[in-house]
Coordinates of C-alpha atoms and ligand atoms in Angstrom, one line a residue:
X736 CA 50.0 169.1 93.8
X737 CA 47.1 169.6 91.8
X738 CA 46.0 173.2 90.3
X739 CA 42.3 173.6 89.8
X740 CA 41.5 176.7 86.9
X741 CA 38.9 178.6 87.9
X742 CA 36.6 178.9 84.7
X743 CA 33.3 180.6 87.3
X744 CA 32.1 177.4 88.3
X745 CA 30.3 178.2 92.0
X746 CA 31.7 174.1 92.6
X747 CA 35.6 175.3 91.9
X748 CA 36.7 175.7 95.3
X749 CA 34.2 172.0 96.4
X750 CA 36.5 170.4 93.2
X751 CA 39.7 171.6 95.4
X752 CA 38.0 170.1 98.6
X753 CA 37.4 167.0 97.0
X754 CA 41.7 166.6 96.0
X755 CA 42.0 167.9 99.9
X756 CA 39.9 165.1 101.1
X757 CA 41.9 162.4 99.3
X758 CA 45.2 164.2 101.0
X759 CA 46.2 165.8 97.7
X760 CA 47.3 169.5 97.7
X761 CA 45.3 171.5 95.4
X762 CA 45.4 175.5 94.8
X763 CA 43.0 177.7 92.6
X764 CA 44.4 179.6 90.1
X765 CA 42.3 182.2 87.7
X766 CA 41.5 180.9 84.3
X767 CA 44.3 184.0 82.9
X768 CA 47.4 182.0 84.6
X769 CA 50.1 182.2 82.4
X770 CA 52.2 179.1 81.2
X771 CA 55.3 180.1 82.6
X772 CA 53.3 180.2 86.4
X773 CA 52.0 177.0 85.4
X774 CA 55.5 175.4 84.7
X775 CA 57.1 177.1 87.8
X776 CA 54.2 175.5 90.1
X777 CA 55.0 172.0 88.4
X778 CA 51.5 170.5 88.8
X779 CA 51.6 166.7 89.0
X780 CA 47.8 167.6 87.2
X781 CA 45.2 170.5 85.9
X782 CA 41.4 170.5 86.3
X783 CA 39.8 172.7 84.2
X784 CA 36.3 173.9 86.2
X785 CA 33.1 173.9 84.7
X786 CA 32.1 177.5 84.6
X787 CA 28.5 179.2 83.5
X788 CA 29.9 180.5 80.1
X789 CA 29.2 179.2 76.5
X790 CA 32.7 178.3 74.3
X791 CA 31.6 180.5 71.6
X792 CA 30.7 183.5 74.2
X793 CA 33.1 186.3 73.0
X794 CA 34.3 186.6 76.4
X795 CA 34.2 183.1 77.6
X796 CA 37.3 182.5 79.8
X797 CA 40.4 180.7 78.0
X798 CA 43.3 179.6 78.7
X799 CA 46.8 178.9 76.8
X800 CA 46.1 176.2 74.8
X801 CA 50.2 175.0 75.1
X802 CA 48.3 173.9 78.3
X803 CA 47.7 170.4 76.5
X804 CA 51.1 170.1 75.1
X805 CA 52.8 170.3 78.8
X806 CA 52.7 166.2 79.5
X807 CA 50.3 167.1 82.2
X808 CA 47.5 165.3 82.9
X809 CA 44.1 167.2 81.9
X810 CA 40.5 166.2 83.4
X811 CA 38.3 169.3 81.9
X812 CA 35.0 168.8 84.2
X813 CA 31.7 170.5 82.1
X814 CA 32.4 173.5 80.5
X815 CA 36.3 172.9 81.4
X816 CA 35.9 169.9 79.2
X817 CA 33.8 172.1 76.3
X818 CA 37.5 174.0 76.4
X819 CA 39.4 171.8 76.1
X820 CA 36.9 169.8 72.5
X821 CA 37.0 173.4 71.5
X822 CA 41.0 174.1 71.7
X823 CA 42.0 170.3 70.8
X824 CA 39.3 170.9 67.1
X825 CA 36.4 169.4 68.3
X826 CA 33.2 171.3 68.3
X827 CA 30.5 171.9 71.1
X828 CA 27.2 173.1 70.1
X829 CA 24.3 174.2 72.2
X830 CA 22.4 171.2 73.2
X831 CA 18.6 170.1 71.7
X832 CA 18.3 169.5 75.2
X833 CA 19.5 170.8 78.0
X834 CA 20.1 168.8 80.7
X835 CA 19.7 170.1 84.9
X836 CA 19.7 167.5 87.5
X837 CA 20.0 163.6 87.7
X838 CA 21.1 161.3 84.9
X839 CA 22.1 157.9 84.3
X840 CA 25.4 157.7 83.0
X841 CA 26.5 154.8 80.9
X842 CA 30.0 153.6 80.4
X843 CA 30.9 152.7 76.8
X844 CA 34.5 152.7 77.3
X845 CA 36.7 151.5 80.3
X846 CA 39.5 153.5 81.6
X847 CA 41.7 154.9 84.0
X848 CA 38.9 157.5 85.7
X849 CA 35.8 154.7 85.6
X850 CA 38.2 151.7 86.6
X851 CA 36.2 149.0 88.9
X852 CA 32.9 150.8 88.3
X853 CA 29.5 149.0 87.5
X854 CA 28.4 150.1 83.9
X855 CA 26.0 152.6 85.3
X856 CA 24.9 154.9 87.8
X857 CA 23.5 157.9 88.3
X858 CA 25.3 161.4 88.2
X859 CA 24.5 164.9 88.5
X860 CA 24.6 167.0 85.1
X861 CA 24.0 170.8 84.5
X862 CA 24.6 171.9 81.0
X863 CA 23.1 173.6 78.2
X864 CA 26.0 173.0 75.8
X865 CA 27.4 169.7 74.2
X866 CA 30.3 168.2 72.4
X867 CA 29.6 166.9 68.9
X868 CA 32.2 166.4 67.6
X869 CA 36.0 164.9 69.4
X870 CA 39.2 166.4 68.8
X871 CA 42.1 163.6 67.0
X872 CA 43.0 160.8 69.2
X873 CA 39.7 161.0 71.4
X874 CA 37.3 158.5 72.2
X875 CA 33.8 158.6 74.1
X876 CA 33.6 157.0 77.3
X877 CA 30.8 157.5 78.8
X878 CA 27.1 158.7 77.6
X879 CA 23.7 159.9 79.0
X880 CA 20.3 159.5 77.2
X881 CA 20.4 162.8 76.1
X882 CA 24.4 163.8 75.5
X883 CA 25.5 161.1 73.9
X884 CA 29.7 162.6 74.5
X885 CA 29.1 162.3 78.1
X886 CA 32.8 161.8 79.2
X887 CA 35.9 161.7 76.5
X888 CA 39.9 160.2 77.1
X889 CA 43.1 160.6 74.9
X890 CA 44.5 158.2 77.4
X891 CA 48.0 158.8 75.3
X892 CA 48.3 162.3 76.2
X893 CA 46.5 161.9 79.5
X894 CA 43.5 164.1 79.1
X895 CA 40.5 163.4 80.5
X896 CA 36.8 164.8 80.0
X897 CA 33.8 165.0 82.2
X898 CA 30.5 166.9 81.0
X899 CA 28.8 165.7 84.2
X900 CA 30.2 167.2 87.7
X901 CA 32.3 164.4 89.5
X902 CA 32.3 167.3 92.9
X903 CA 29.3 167.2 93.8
X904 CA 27.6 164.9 96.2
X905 CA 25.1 163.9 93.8
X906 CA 27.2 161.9 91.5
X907 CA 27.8 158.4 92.3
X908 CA 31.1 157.6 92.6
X909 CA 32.4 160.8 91.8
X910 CA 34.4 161.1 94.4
X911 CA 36.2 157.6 92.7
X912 CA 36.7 159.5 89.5
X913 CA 38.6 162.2 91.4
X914 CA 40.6 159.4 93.3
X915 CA 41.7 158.1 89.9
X916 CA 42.5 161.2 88.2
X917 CA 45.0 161.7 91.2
X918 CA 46.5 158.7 91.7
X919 CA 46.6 156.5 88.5
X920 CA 46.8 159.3 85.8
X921 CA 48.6 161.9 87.7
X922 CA 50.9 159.6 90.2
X923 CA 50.3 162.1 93.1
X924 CA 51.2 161.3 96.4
X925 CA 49.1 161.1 99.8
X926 CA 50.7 164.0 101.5
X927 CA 48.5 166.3 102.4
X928 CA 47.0 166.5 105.9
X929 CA 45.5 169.7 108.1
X930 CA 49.1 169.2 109.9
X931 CA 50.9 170.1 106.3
X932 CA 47.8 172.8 105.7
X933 CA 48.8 173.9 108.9
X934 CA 52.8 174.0 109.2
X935 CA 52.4 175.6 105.2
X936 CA 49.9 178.3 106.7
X937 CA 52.3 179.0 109.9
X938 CA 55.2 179.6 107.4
X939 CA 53.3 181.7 105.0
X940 CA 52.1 183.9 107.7
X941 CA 55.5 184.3 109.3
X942 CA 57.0 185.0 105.6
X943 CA 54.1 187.8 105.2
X944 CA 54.3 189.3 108.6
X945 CA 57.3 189.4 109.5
X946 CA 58.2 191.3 112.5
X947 CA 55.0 193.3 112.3
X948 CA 52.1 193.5 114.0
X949 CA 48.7 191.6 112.8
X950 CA 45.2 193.2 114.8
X951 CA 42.2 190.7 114.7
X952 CA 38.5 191.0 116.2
X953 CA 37.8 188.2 117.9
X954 CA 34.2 187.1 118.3
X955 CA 34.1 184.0 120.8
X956 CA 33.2 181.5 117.7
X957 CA 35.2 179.0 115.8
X958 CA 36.5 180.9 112.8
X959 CA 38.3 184.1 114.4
X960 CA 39.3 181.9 117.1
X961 CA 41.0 179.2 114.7
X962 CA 42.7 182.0 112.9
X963 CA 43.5 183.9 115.9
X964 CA 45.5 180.9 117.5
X965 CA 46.8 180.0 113.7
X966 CA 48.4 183.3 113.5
X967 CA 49.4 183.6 117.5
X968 CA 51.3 180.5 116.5
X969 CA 53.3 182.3 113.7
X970 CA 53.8 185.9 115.1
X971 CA 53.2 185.4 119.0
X972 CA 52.9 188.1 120.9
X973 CA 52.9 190.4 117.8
X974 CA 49.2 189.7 117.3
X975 CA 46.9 191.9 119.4
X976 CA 43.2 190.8 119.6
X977 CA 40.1 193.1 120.4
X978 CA 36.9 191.8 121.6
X979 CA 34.2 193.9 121.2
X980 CA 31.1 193.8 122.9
X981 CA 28.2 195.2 121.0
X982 CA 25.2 194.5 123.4
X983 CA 23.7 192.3 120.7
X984 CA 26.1 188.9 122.2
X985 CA 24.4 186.1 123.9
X986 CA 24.5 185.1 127.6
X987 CA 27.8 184.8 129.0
X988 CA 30.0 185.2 125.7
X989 CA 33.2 186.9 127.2
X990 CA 33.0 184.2 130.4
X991 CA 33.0 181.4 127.8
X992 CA 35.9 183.0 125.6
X993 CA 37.7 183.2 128.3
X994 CA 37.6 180.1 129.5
X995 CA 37.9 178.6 126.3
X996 CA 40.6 180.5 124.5
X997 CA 42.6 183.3 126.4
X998 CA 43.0 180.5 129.2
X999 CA 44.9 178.1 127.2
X1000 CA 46.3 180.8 124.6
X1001 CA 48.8 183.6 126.1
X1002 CA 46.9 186.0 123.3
X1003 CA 46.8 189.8 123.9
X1004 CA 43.4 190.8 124.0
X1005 CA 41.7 193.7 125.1
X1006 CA 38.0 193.5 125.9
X1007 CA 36.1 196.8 124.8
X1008 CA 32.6 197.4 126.8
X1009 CA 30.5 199.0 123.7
X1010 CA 27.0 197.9 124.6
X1011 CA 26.0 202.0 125.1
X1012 CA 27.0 203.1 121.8
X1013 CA 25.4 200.0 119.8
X1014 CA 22.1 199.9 121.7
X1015 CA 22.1 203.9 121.4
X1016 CA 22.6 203.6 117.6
X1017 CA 20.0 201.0 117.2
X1018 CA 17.3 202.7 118.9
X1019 CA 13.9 202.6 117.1
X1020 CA 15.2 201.0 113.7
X1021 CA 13.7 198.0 112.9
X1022 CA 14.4 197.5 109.3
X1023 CA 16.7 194.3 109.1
X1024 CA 19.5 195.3 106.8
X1025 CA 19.7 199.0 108.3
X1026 CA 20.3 196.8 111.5
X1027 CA 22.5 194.7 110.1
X1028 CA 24.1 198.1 108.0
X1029 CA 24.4 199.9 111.5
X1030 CA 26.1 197.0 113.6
X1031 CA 28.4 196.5 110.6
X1032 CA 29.7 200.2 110.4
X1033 CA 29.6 200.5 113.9
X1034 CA 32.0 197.9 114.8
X1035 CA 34.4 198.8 112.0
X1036 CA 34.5 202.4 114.1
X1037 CA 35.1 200.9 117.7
X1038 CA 37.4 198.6 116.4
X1039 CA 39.2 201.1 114.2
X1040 CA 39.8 203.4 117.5
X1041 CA 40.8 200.6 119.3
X1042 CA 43.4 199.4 116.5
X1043 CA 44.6 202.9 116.7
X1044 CA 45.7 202.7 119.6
X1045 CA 48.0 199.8 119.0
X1046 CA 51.2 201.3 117.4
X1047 CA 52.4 200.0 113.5
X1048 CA 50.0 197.5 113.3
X1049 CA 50.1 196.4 109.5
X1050 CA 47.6 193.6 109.1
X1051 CA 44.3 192.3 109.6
X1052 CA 43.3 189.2 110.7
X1053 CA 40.3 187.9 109.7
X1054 CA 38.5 184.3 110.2
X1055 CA 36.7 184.5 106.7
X1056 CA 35.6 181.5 105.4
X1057 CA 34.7 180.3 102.1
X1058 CA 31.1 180.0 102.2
X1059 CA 31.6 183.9 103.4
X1060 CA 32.8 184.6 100.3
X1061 CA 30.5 182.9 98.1
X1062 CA 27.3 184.3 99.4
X1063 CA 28.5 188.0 99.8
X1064 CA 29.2 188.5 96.0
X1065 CA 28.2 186.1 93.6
X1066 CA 29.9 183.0 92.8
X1067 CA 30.1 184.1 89.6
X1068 CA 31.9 187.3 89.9
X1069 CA 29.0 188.8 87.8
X1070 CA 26.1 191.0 88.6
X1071 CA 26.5 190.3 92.3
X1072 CA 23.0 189.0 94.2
X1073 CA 23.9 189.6 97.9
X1074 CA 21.3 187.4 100.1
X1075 CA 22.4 189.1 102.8
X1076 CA 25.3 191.9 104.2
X1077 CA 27.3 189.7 106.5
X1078 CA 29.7 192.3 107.8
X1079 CA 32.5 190.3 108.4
X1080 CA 33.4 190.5 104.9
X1081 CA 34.7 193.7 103.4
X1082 CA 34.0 196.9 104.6
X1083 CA 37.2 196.8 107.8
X1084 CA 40.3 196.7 105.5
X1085 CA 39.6 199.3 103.3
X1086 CA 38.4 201.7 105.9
X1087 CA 41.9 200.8 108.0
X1088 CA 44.4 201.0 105.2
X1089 CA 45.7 197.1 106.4
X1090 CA 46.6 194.2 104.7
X1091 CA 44.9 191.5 105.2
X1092 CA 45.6 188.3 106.6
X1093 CA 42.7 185.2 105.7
X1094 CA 43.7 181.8 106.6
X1095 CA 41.2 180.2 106.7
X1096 CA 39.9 181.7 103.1
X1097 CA 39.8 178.7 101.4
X1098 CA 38.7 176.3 103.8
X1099 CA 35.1 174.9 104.9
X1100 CA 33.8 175.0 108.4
X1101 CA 34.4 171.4 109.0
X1102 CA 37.7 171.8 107.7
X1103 CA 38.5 174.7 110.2
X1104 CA 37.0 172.8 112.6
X1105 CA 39.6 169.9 111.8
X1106 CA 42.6 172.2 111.9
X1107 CA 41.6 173.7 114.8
X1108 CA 41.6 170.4 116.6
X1109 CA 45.2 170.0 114.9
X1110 CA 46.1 173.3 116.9
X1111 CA 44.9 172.0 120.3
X1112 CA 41.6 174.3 120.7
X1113 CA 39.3 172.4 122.8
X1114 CA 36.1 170.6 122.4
X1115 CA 33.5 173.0 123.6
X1116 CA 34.9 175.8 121.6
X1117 CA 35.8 174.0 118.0
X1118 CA 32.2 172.5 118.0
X1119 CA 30.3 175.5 118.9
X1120 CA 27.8 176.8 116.9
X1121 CA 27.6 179.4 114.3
X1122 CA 26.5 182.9 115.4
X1123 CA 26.2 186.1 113.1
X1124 CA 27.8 189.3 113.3
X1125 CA 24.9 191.2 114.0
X1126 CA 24.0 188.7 116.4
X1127 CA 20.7 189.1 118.5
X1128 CA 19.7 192.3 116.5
X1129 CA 18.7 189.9 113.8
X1130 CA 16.5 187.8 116.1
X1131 CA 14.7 190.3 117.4
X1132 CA 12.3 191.4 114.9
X1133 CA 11.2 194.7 115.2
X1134 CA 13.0 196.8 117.3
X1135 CA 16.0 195.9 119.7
X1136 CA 15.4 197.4 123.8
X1137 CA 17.1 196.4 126.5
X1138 CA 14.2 195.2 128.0
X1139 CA 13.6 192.9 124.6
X1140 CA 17.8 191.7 124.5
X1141 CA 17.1 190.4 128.3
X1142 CA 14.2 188.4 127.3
X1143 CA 16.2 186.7 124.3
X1144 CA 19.0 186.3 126.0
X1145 CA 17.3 184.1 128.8
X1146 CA 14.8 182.5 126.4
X1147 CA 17.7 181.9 123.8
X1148 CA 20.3 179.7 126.9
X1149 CA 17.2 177.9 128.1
X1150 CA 16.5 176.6 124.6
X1151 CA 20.5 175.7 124.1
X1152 CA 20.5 173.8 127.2
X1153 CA 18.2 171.5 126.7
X1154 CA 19.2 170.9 123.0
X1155 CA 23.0 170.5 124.9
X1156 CA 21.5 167.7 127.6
X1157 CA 19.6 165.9 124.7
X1158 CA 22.3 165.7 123.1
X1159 CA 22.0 167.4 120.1
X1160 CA 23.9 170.2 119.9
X1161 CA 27.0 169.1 117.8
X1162 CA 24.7 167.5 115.5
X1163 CA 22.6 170.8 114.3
X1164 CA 23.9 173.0 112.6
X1165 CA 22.7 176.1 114.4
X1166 CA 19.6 176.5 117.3
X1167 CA 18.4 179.6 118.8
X1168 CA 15.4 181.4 119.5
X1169 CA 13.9 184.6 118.0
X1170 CA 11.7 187.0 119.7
X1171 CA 8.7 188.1 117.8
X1172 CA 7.3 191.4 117.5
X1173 CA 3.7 190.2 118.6
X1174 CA 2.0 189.7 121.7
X1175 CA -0.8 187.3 122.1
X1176 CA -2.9 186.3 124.9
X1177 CA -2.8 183.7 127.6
X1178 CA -3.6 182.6 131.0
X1179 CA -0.8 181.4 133.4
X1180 CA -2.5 181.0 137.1
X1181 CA -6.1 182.2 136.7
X1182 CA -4.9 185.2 135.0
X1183 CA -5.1 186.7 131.7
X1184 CA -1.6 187.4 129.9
X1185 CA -0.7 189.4 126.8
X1186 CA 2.9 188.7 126.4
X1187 CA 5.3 188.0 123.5
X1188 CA 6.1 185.0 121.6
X1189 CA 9.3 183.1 121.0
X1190 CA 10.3 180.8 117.5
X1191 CA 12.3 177.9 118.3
X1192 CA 14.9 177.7 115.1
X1193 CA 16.7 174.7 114.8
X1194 CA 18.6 173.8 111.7
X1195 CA 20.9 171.1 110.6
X1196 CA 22.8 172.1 107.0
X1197 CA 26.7 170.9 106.3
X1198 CA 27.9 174.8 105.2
X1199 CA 24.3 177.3 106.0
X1200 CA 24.1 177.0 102.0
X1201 CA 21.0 174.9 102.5
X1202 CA 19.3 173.5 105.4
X1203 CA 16.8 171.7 106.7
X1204 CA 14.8 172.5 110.1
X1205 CA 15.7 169.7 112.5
X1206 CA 12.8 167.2 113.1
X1207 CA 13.0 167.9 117.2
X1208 CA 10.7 165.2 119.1
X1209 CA 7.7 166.4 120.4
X1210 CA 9.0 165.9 124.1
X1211 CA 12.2 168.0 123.9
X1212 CA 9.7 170.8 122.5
X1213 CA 7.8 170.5 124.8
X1214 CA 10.3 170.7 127.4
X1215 CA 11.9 173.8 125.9
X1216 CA 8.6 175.6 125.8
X1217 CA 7.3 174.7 129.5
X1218 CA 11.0 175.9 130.4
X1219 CA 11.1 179.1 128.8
X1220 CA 7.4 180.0 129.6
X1221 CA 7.9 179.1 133.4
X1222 CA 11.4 180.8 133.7
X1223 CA 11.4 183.5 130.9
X1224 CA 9.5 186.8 132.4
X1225 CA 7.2 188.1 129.9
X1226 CA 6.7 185.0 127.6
X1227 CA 3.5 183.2 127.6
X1228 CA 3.5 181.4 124.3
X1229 CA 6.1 179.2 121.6
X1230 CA 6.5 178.4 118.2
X1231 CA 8.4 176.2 116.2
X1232 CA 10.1 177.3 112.9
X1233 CA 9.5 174.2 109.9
X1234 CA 10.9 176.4 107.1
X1235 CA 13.8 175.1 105.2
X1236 CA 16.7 177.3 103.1
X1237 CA 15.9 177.7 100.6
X1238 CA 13.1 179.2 100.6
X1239 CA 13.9 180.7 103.9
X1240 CA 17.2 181.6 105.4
X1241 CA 18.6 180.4 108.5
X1242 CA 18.8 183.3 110.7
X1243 CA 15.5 185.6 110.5
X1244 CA 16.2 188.7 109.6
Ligands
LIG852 P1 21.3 182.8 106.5 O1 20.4 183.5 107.5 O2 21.8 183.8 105.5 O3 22.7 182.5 107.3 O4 20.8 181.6 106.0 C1 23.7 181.6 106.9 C2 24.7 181.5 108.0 O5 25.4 182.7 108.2 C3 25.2 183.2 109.4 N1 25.1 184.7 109.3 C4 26.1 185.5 109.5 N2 27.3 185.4 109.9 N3 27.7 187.7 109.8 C5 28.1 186.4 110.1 O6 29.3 186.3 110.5 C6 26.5 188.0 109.4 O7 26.1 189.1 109.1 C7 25.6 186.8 109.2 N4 24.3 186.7 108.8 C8 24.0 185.4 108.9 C9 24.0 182.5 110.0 O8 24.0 182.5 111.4 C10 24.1 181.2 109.4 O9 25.0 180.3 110.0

């Protein structure tokens, strides 16, 4: 296995993918992990995380520096690599220039991490520091135009420096320089596969549970229902699932959970009609985070009541993902920036008194999507789409009526069956329609109508970090509007949504 130290890099947890995807285990530990944890995990090798602090900070993170006496293999990746100049007697300084973006990296020196690779390519760099100066028994490897230490090896001891980030997607062959550090410095082994993730996650939960009970909301989407059947196969019948129904779900969501989970899975479930209370308590707000602040706390309630009445339950289940995590406090752990409150983080534990139960905490949504595959969920559920918490209250700008869910509901199945029977639907990210709080005029049959106005939204993005709107033809536009303009009551015009995140987000509100 391979530990990766968490130095406050917002790429820690992609490095860990990256050992994942070349079947290596990997595990995140906090940059204050002691040596004794170290030895007793027995890592076959350490990366050391880039991270947004300067060395000479007085609180930049540091480890044990009996870290690079251990005979493990080392690869420090930016400011993981400033630590490890800095502990060995080298010197970083701040950089005459700093350096954000594309570079061309040029090999000076062979070795074990560049092995096979042309002389040079381009890589992906952000850094405002340098090293100047190399500890004893180092050597430069690898430079840029403008940092001439670029990449550093003491191939004796096995410790390996990269100031540019070998993660991300950016850097060409990157991925290589991870598949070297693994297997021809560190010897690991190809063992790791969603099966192992899996079998290791059922034991772990069985360890942690025990006999006890485990209560989980369970929304219809991928990531509570991957959990759900994760931790239904460790505990059984001792997890009890609650479906809520908040008014705000799209058409036919408790059919297609149905069908799609509780038909194949012997889960206990109970279904809890809440549409009144939601709908009640939404009434005449149409400020988006006091919608978004009112669902949240809302469902925490019902769902509390319910849990209540299930007796000695002790845990939580929770689908939460990593990318949850990351953009509902700050990737840095600092001064958080929340985009936006997505409610299924936080917020239920605390109120409940549980302990939690998270999976799937450290995994990506393709990832989940691949062990849920390795747990037998079918098709149509493992590739459906994302949908938020709030749900429709956050595409419907303005404020949410009956009258207004009916219209977005019909508007919103239209649009996702033609992107389905074109064929689309796996390959987008997300595509749904929004209902605008204007009306505009029109003429359908010799009349004159004044009637609202749907956005098509249509996305493709690999983890709703960034995205891109989908370039949809012309023809299946057009075929979406006629649709939902002939068959949608109260709709006489549609608009397309060619807005990217940044700057805008994927869901409207
Ligand atoms: P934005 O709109 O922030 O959305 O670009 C990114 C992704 O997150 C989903 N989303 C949510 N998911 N609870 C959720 O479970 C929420 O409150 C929430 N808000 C947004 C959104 O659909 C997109 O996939």
């Amino acid at each position: 296995m391979i530990i990766v130290i968490d130095f406050g890099s917002q790429f820690n947890q992609l490095i860990a993918r990256r050992v994942r995807e070349h079947n290596v285990y990997c595990q995140v530990e906090p940059a204050d992990i002691s040596i004794e944890k170290i030895k007793e995990l027995n890592p076959n090798g350490i990366i050391l995380s880039g991270g947004p602090a300067s060395i000479y900070e007085k609180d930049s993170p540091r480890l044990d520096t009996a870290l690079f006496d251990m005979g493990i293999p080392v690869l420090g990746i930016c400011y993981g690599m400033h630590y490890m100049v800095h502990a060995l007697g080298g010197e970083i300084q701040k950089a005459d220039k700093r350096e954000y973006g594309f570079a061309q990296l040029n090999i000076v020196k062979e070795n074990a991490l560049f092995k096979g690779m042309e002389t040079g390519f381009q890589c992906w760099m952000s850094h405002g520091d340098s090293a100047v100066e190399l500890p004893k028994d180092f050597i430069v490897t690898a430079s840029t135009d403008n940092t001439k230490i670029a990449a550093i090896a003491n191939t004796e001891k096995r410790l390996y420096g990269l100031q540019l980030h070998p993660e991300v997607e950016h850097s060409v062959n990157g991925s290589q320089m991870i598949r070297h550090f693994l297997f021809d410095v560190c010897g690991c082994e190809k063992n790791w596969s969603m099966k192992s993730f899996c079998d290791g996650a059922v034991a772990q939960i069985k360890e942690a549970v025990g006999d006890k009970k485990v209560i989980m909301g369970l929304s219809g989407g991928v990531d509570s229902s991957v959990a759900a059947t994760l931790i239904h196969r460790a505990i059984g019948k001792n997890l009890h699932c609650i479906f809520v129904d908040n008014g705000v779900l799209r058409k036919n969501e408790k059919k297609s959970l149905e069908t799609n989970l509780t038909k194949s899975l012997d889960l206990n479930i109970q279904f809890v009609d809440a549409r009144k209370k939601f709908l009640s308590a939404l009434k005449g707000v149409t400020d988006p985070e006091t919608k978004r602040k009112i669902i949240g706390n809302l469902f925490i309630d019902v769902f509390d009541e319910q849990a209540g009445k299930i007796d000695g339950a002790e845990f939580l289940g929770q689908g939460t993902l990593y990318p949850d995590i990351i953009e509902s406090k700050s990737a840095f752990g600092g001064p958080t920036s929340i985009i936006k409150s997505h409610h299924n983080v936080g917020g239920l534990p605390e109120k409940m008194k549980l302990k939690l139960i998270e999976p799937l905490q450290l995994l990506f949504k393709d990832e989940v999507r691949k062990l849920g595959l390795e747990l037998g969920i079918n098709d149509e559920l493992i590739w459906r789409q994302p949908f938020p918490g709030p749900g429709l209250a956050i595409r419907i700008m303005g404020e949410i009526t009956q009258a207004r869910l009916d219209i977005l509901r019909e508007a919103d199945a239209v649009l996702l069956e033609e992107i389905r029977s074109a064929g689309l639907y796996r390959e987008l990210w997300q595509s749904f329609a929004v209902l605008l709080p204007i009306k505009s005029v029109g003429v359908m049959g010799d009349k004159r109508t004044f009637a609202n106005c749907i956005a098509i939204r249509a996305v493709t993005s690999n983890d709703a970090m960034t995205a891109d709107w989908a370039k949809l033809s012309h023809d299946l536009l057009g075929k979406i509007s006629n649709r939902i303009i002939n068959e949608v009551e109260n709709i006489n015009r549609v608009v397309f949504d060619i807005t990217s995140k940044p700057p805008g987000t994927i869901e409207w509100e």
